[in-house]
Amino acid sequence: MSGLGPREASRSDAAPPVTANGLVMAFGGIKAVNGMSLTLRRGELLGLIGPNGAGKTTLFNVIAGALKPTAGTVCISGIDVSGHGPETRISHGLGRTFQIPKPFAQMTVLENVLTGAQNQAGERLFSNFLRPGLVAAQEKASIEKARALLDFVTLSALENEPARVLSGGQRKLLELARILMADPTVILLDEPAAGVNPALLEFIITRIVELNQQGKSILVIEHNMDMVTRLCSRVVVMAAGSLLTEGTPDEVTRNPAVIEAYLGDQP
Ligand SMILES: Nc1ncnc2c1ncn2[C@@H]1O[C@H](COP(=O)(O)OP(=O)(O)OP(=O)(O)O)[C@@H](O)[C@H]1O
Ligand SMILES: [Mg+2]
């Protein structure tokens, strides 16, 4: 599948967790991403803002390997993964959540988290027959880890419920637990607090801060500027597929070009 070596063997700790260079993503005649470059620094909690349709989610899709860009490159921790798909990028430490989470509705909450586990021996053909002990031990460890992550996102009480019973905010938390199963060093969060109630918003903020304090580098798309201001010391602003400006939350919100880009978004 991947020609790249294991994450630990090949990663350069000095390199930025994400470097995106000259990315273009065209859908027919529309360039949803149009020459966008961005660097997420190690240990950083970087904000990505911009009006609706600016290309933020499309940029995430290109960085995560879900979309193959028309032009440009993506490096994860110094490794050029441009020619590789999402699985390789996950194996190099990248985790991403979706703007609209779509859990496996009929599977339980715990089973959904377990789908985030990487490199399970049981997934390989015949392992169940040849090395049943290894598979059983891995499954036990994975279940323990999934339970700890459900505890981290306060969904433990719901572990045996089907995911369809979860609220929108709980689905966002479930997704966070699922990507944490793969021990990402770099996390892309697409509007983690959109549509959640104020209490849950506060909880999500504390968890994002905690993950960052654990050493994870985080790029977060968010429209809630109060949240961005509390979380991020640096913010990148996209408009019409390109970089408009970057700076502190205070700098970018005072920038007339940013205000104009948002006003142009009004109906
Ligand atoms: N698969 C696709 N096919 C065609 N056009 C697309 C596709 N995905 C996105 N677009 C278009 O690309 C542009 C950027 O969309 P994108 O979802 O990346 O914006 P966004 O910045 O995430 O917006 P929002 O803040 O509303 O989530 C939009 O005009 C959108 O309609
Ligand atoms: Mg979006």
PDB file of N, CA and C and ligand atoms in Angstrom, residues 25-28 30-33 49-61 67 99 190-191 221 223 238 241, ligand 1:
ATOM      1  N   MET A  25      -7.168  23.064  -5.856  1.00  0.00           N
ATOM      2  CA  MET A  25      -8.155  21.990  -6.015  1.00  0.00           C
ATOM      3  C   MET A  25      -9.279  22.525  -6.880  1.00  0.00           C
ATOM      4  N   ALA A  26      -9.322  22.048  -8.112  1.00  0.00           N
ATOM      5  CA  ALA A  26     -10.346  22.513  -9.055  1.00  0.00           C
ATOM      6  C   ALA A  26     -11.444  21.477  -9.174  1.00  0.00           C
ATOM      7  N   PHE A  27     -12.691  21.949  -9.114  1.00  0.00           N
ATOM      8  CA  PHE A  27     -13.858  21.107  -9.424  1.00  0.00           C
ATOM      9  C   PHE A  27     -14.440  21.684 -10.713  1.00  0.00           C
ATOM     10  N   GLY A  28     -14.163  21.044 -11.825  1.00  0.00           N
ATOM     11  CA  GLY A  28     -14.584  21.630 -13.096  1.00  0.00           C
ATOM     12  C   GLY A  28     -13.899  22.978 -13.250  1.00  0.00           C
ATOM     13  N   ILE A  30     -14.351  25.521 -11.170  1.00  0.00           N
ATOM     14  CA  ILE A  30     -14.242  26.234  -9.881  1.00  0.00           C
ATOM     15  C   ILE A  30     -12.982  25.794  -9.142  1.00  0.00           C
ATOM     16  N   LYS A  31     -12.160  26.769  -8.777  1.00  0.00           N
ATOM     17  CA  LYS A  31     -10.989  26.449  -7.957  1.00  0.00           C
ATOM     18  C   LYS A  31     -11.352  26.695  -6.491  1.00  0.00           C
ATOM     19  N   ALA A  32     -11.786  25.631  -5.816  1.00  0.00           N
ATOM     20  CA  ALA A  32     -12.196  25.759  -4.417  1.00  0.00           C
ATOM     21  C   ALA A  32     -10.990  26.118  -3.553  1.00  0.00           C
ATOM     22  N   VAL A  33      -9.816  25.583  -3.893  1.00  0.00           N
ATOM     23  CA  VAL A  33      -8.543  25.977  -3.277  1.00  0.00           C
ATOM     24  C   VAL A  33      -7.682  26.468  -4.429  1.00  0.00           C
ATOM     25  N   ILE A  49      -9.714  30.320   9.586  1.00  0.00           N
ATOM     26  CA  ILE A  49     -11.037  30.934   9.460  1.00  0.00           C
ATOM     27  C   ILE A  49     -11.243  31.448   8.039  1.00  0.00           C
ATOM     28  N   GLY A  50     -12.452  31.900   7.769  1.00  0.00           N
ATOM     29  CA  GLY A  50     -12.786  32.431   6.447  1.00  0.00           C
ATOM     30  C   GLY A  50     -14.267  32.265   6.215  1.00  0.00           C
ATOM     31  N   PRO A  51     -14.833  33.090   5.338  1.00  0.00           N
ATOM     32  CA  PRO A  51     -16.280  33.016   5.105  1.00  0.00           C
ATOM     33  C   PRO A  51     -16.715  31.678   4.529  1.00  0.00           C
ATOM     34  N   ASN A  52     -18.008  31.408   4.573  1.00  0.00           N
ATOM     35  CA  ASN A  52     -18.570  30.178   3.988  1.00  0.00           C
ATOM     36  C   ASN A  52     -18.127  30.068   2.539  1.00  0.00           C
ATOM     37  N   GLY A  53     -17.687  28.873   2.167  1.00  0.00           N
ATOM     38  CA  GLY A  53     -17.277  28.646   0.776  1.00  0.00           C
ATOM     39  C   GLY A  53     -15.857  29.083   0.470  1.00  0.00           C
ATOM     40  N   ALA A  54     -15.099  29.496   1.507  1.00  0.00           N
ATOM     41  CA  ALA A  54     -13.721  29.981   1.281  1.00  0.00           C
ATOM     42  C   ALA A  54     -12.778  28.873   0.822  1.00  0.00           C
ATOM     43  N   GLY A  55     -13.147  27.620   1.118  1.00  0.00           N
ATOM     44  CA  GLY A  55     -12.295  26.498   0.710  1.00  0.00           C
ATOM     45  C   GLY A  55     -11.614  25.788   1.866  1.00  0.00           C
ATOM     46  N   LYS A  56     -12.045  26.082   3.099  1.00  0.00           N
ATOM     47  CA  LYS A  56     -11.382  25.531   4.281  1.00  0.00           C
ATOM     48  C   LYS A  56     -11.506  24.009   4.347  1.00  0.00           C
ATOM     49  N   THR A  57     -12.744  23.515   4.196  1.00  0.00           N
ATOM     50  CA  THR A  57     -12.952  22.058   4.267  1.00  0.00           C
ATOM     51  C   THR A  57     -12.259  21.358   3.095  1.00  0.00           C
ATOM     52  N   THR A  58     -12.296  21.989   1.926  1.00  0.00           N
ATOM     53  CA  THR A  58     -11.618  21.397   0.770  1.00  0.00           C
ATOM     54  C   THR A  58     -10.113  21.310   1.047  1.00  0.00           C
ATOM     55  N   LEU A  59      -9.559  22.345   1.675  1.00  0.00           N
ATOM     56  CA  LEU A  59      -8.132  22.309   2.038  1.00  0.00           C
ATOM     57  C   LEU A  59      -7.851  21.132   2.973  1.00  0.00           C
ATOM     58  N   PHE A  60      -8.722  20.930   3.980  1.00  0.00           N
ATOM     59  CA  PHE A  60      -8.561  19.778   4.887  1.00  0.00           C
ATOM     60  C   PHE A  60      -8.580  18.463   4.101  1.00  0.00           C
ATOM     61  N   ASN A  61      -9.529  18.364   3.149  1.00  0.00           N
ATOM     62  CA  ASN A  61      -9.641  17.130   2.366  1.00  0.00           C
ATOM     63  C   ASN A  61      -8.364  16.862   1.573  1.00  0.00           C
ATOM     64  N   LEU A  67      -8.882  14.118  -1.094  1.00  0.00           N
ATOM     65  CA  LEU A  67      -8.943  14.680  -2.453  1.00  0.00           C
ATOM     66  C   LEU A  67      -7.534  14.800  -2.997  1.00  0.00           C
ATOM     67  N   GLN A  99     -16.571  18.002   9.229  1.00  0.00           N
ATOM     68  CA  GLN A  99     -17.489  19.091   9.579  1.00  0.00           C
ATOM     69  C   GLN A  99     -18.837  18.503   9.993  1.00  0.00           C
ATOM     70  N   ASP A 190     -12.483  20.111  11.975  1.00  0.00           N
ATOM     71  CA  ASP A 190     -13.340  20.942  11.118  1.00  0.00           C
ATOM     72  C   ASP A 190     -14.596  21.334  11.888  1.00  0.00           C
ATOM     73  N   GLU A 191     -14.597  22.554  12.397  1.00  0.00           N
ATOM     74  CA  GLU A 191     -15.723  23.119  13.158  1.00  0.00           C
ATOM     75  C   GLU A 191     -16.162  22.198  14.299  1.00  0.00           C
ATOM     76  N   ILE A 221     -10.535  24.553  12.179  1.00  0.00           N
ATOM     77  CA  ILE A 221     -11.445  25.436  11.449  1.00  0.00           C
ATOM     78  C   ILE A 221     -12.582  25.766  12.407  1.00  0.00           C
ATOM     79  N   HIS A 223     -15.850  28.909  13.102  1.00  0.00           N
ATOM     80  CA  HIS A 223     -16.467  30.213  12.829  1.00  0.00           C
ATOM     81  C   HIS A 223     -16.640  31.028  14.116  1.00  0.00           C
ATOM     82  N   MET A 238      -8.555  32.382   5.154  1.00  0.00           N
ATOM     83  CA  MET A 238      -8.732  32.025   3.742  1.00  0.00           C
ATOM     84  C   MET A 238      -9.915  32.775   3.175  1.00  0.00           C
ATOM     85  N   GLY A 241     -10.484  30.625  -1.741  1.00  0.00           N
ATOM     86  CA  GLY A 241      -9.507  29.570  -2.030  1.00  0.00           C
ATOM     87  C   GLY A 241      -8.058  29.908  -1.735  1.00  0.00           C
TER      88      GLY A 241
HETATM   89  N1  LIG B   1     -16.940  18.057  -4.348  1.00  0.00           N
HETATM   90  C1  LIG B   1     -17.164  19.300  -4.794  1.00  0.00           C
HETATM   91  N2  LIG B   1     -17.572  19.533  -6.053  1.00  0.00           N
HETATM   92  C2  LIG B   1     -17.788  20.777  -6.494  1.00  0.00           C
HETATM   93  N3  LIG B   1     -17.630  21.881  -5.743  1.00  0.00           N
HETATM   94  C3  LIG B   1     -17.228  21.725  -4.481  1.00  0.00           C
HETATM   95  C4  LIG B   1     -16.980  20.427  -3.928  1.00  0.00           C
HETATM   96  N4  LIG B   1     -16.587  20.579  -2.630  1.00  0.00           N
HETATM   97  C5  LIG B   1     -16.604  21.906  -2.399  1.00  0.00           C
HETATM   98  N5  LIG B   1     -17.002  22.582  -3.494  1.00  0.00           N
HETATM   99  C6  LIG B   1     -17.117  24.053  -3.603  1.00  0.00           C
HETATM  100  O1  LIG B   1     -15.886  24.591  -3.202  1.00  0.00           O
HETATM  101  C7  LIG B   1     -16.075  25.808  -2.469  1.00  0.00           C
HETATM  102  C8  LIG B   1     -15.399  25.699  -1.129  1.00  0.00           C
HETATM  103  O2  LIG B   1     -16.162  24.801  -0.298  1.00  0.00           O
HETATM  104  P1  LIG B   1     -15.669  24.386   1.160  1.00  0.00           P
HETATM  105  O3  LIG B   1     -16.656  23.401   1.677  1.00  0.00           O
HETATM  106  O4  LIG B   1     -14.254  23.969   1.116  1.00  0.00           O
HETATM  107  O5  LIG B   1     -15.786  25.769   1.942  1.00  0.00           O
HETATM  108  P2  LIG B   1     -15.638  26.087   3.500  1.00  0.00           P
HETATM  109  O6  LIG B   1     -14.651  27.208   3.632  1.00  0.00           O
HETATM  110  O7  LIG B   1     -15.360  24.850   4.256  1.00  0.00           O
HETATM  111  O8  LIG B   1     -17.099  26.643   3.854  1.00  0.00           O
HETATM  112  P3  LIG B   1     -17.972  26.497   5.216  1.00  0.00           P
HETATM  113  O9  LIG B   1     -17.439  27.543   6.166  1.00  0.00           O
HETATM  114  O10 LIG B   1     -19.367  26.832   4.774  1.00  0.00           O
HETATM  115  O11 LIG B   1     -17.839  25.094   5.722  1.00  0.00           O
HETATM  116  C9  LIG B   1     -17.578  26.042  -2.433  1.00  0.00           C
HETATM  117  O12 LIG B   1     -17.921  26.909  -3.483  1.00  0.00           O
HETATM  118  C10 LIG B   1     -18.142  24.661  -2.650  1.00  0.00           C
HETATM  119  O13 LIG B   1     -19.424  24.719  -3.242  1.00  0.00           O
END
